[in-house]
């Protein structure tokens, strides 16, 4: 089992949940890049980097999704006993 990918999958599902709950028909979110380190089939990753893109024509809707997603990601990390670093490139 690749636990790094499982953690990243839970984060991607949190993004989907917040985008769908945004109330804005223009909110979209994608997770197109996942890097695991080390990236070997026979080792448990010590680091996962998941890049997410969140867009909306209304900045207030996008920022609300970002804030709720940040809270979700911190809750996931705390529950799973993981360190977390979130960077925003608005």
Coordinates of C-alpha atoms in Angstrom, one line a residue:
X1 CA 0.0 0.0 0.0
X2 CA 1.3 3.4 -0.9
X3 CA 0.4 5.6 2.1
X4 CA 1.8 8.8 0.6
X5 CA -0.6 8.4 -2.3
X6 CA -3.5 7.6 0.0
X7 CA -2.9 10.8 2.0
X8 CA -2.7 12.9 -1.2
X9 CA -5.9 11.2 -2.5
X10 CA -7.7 12.3 0.7
X11 CA -6.4 15.9 0.1
X12 CA -7.7 15.8 -3.5
X13 CA -11.1 14.6 -2.3
X14 CA -11.1 17.5 0.1
X15 CA -10.6 19.9 -2.8
X16 CA -13.4 18.3 -4.7
X17 CA -15.7 18.6 -1.7
X18 CA -15.0 22.3 -1.2
X19 CA -15.3 23.1 -5.0
X20 CA -18.6 21.4 -5.2
X21 CA -19.9 23.1 -2.0
X22 CA -18.7 26.6 -3.1
X23 CA -22.1 27.7 -4.3
X24 CA -20.5 29.3 -7.3
X25 CA -21.1 27.7 -10.7
X26 CA -17.7 29.0 -11.8
X27 CA -15.5 27.4 -9.2
X28 CA -13.2 24.8 -10.6
X29 CA -10.4 22.8 -9.0
X30 CA -7.8 20.4 -10.3
X31 CA -5.0 18.3 -8.9
X32 CA -2.8 17.6 -11.9
X33 CA 0.6 17.0 -10.2
X34 CA 1.5 14.5 -7.5
X35 CA 5.2 13.9 -6.7
X36 CA 6.2 11.2 -4.2
X37 CA 9.6 11.0 -2.6
X38 CA 11.1 8.5 -3.0
X39 CA 9.2 7.4 -6.0
X40 CA 9.9 3.7 -5.8
X41 CA 7.2 1.0 -5.8
X42 CA 8.8 -0.9 -2.9
X43 CA 9.2 2.0 -0.4
X44 CA 6.8 4.2 1.6
X45 CA 7.2 7.8 0.6
X46 CA 8.4 10.2 3.2
X47 CA 7.1 13.2 1.2
X48 CA 4.2 13.9 -1.1
X49 CA 3.8 17.1 -3.1
X50 CA 0.3 17.7 -4.5
X51 CA -0.2 20.7 -6.7
X52 CA -3.8 22.1 -6.8
X53 CA -5.3 24.8 -9.0
X54 CA -8.4 26.5 -7.8
X55 CA -10.2 29.1 -10.0
X56 CA -13.3 31.2 -10.0
X57 CA -14.5 34.3 -11.7
X58 CA -15.2 35.7 -8.3
X59 CA -12.2 36.1 -6.0
X60 CA -14.4 36.0 -2.8
X61 CA -15.7 32.5 -3.8
X62 CA -12.2 31.3 -4.7
X63 CA -10.8 32.6 -1.4
X64 CA -13.6 31.0 0.6
X65 CA -12.7 27.6 -1.0
X66 CA -9.0 28.2 -0.3
X67 CA -9.7 28.9 3.4
X68 CA -12.0 25.9 3.9
X69 CA -9.6 23.6 2.0
X70 CA -6.7 24.9 4.2
X71 CA -8.7 23.9 7.3
X72 CA -9.5 20.5 5.7
X73 CA -5.8 19.8 4.9
X74 CA -4.7 20.7 8.4
X75 CA -7.3 18.4 9.8
X76 CA -6.3 15.5 7.5
X77 CA -2.6 16.0 8.5
X78 CA -3.4 16.1 12.2
X79 CA -5.6 13.0 12.0
X80 CA -2.9 11.1 10.1
X81 CA 0.0 12.4 12.1
X82 CA 1.7 14.2 9.2
X83 CA 3.6 17.4 8.8
X84 CA 2.0 19.9 6.3
X85 CA 3.2 22.8 4.4
X86 CA 0.7 24.8 2.3
X87 CA 1.9 27.4 -0.3
X88 CA -0.4 29.7 -2.2
X89 CA 0.6 31.2 -5.5
X90 CA -2.4 33.5 -6.1

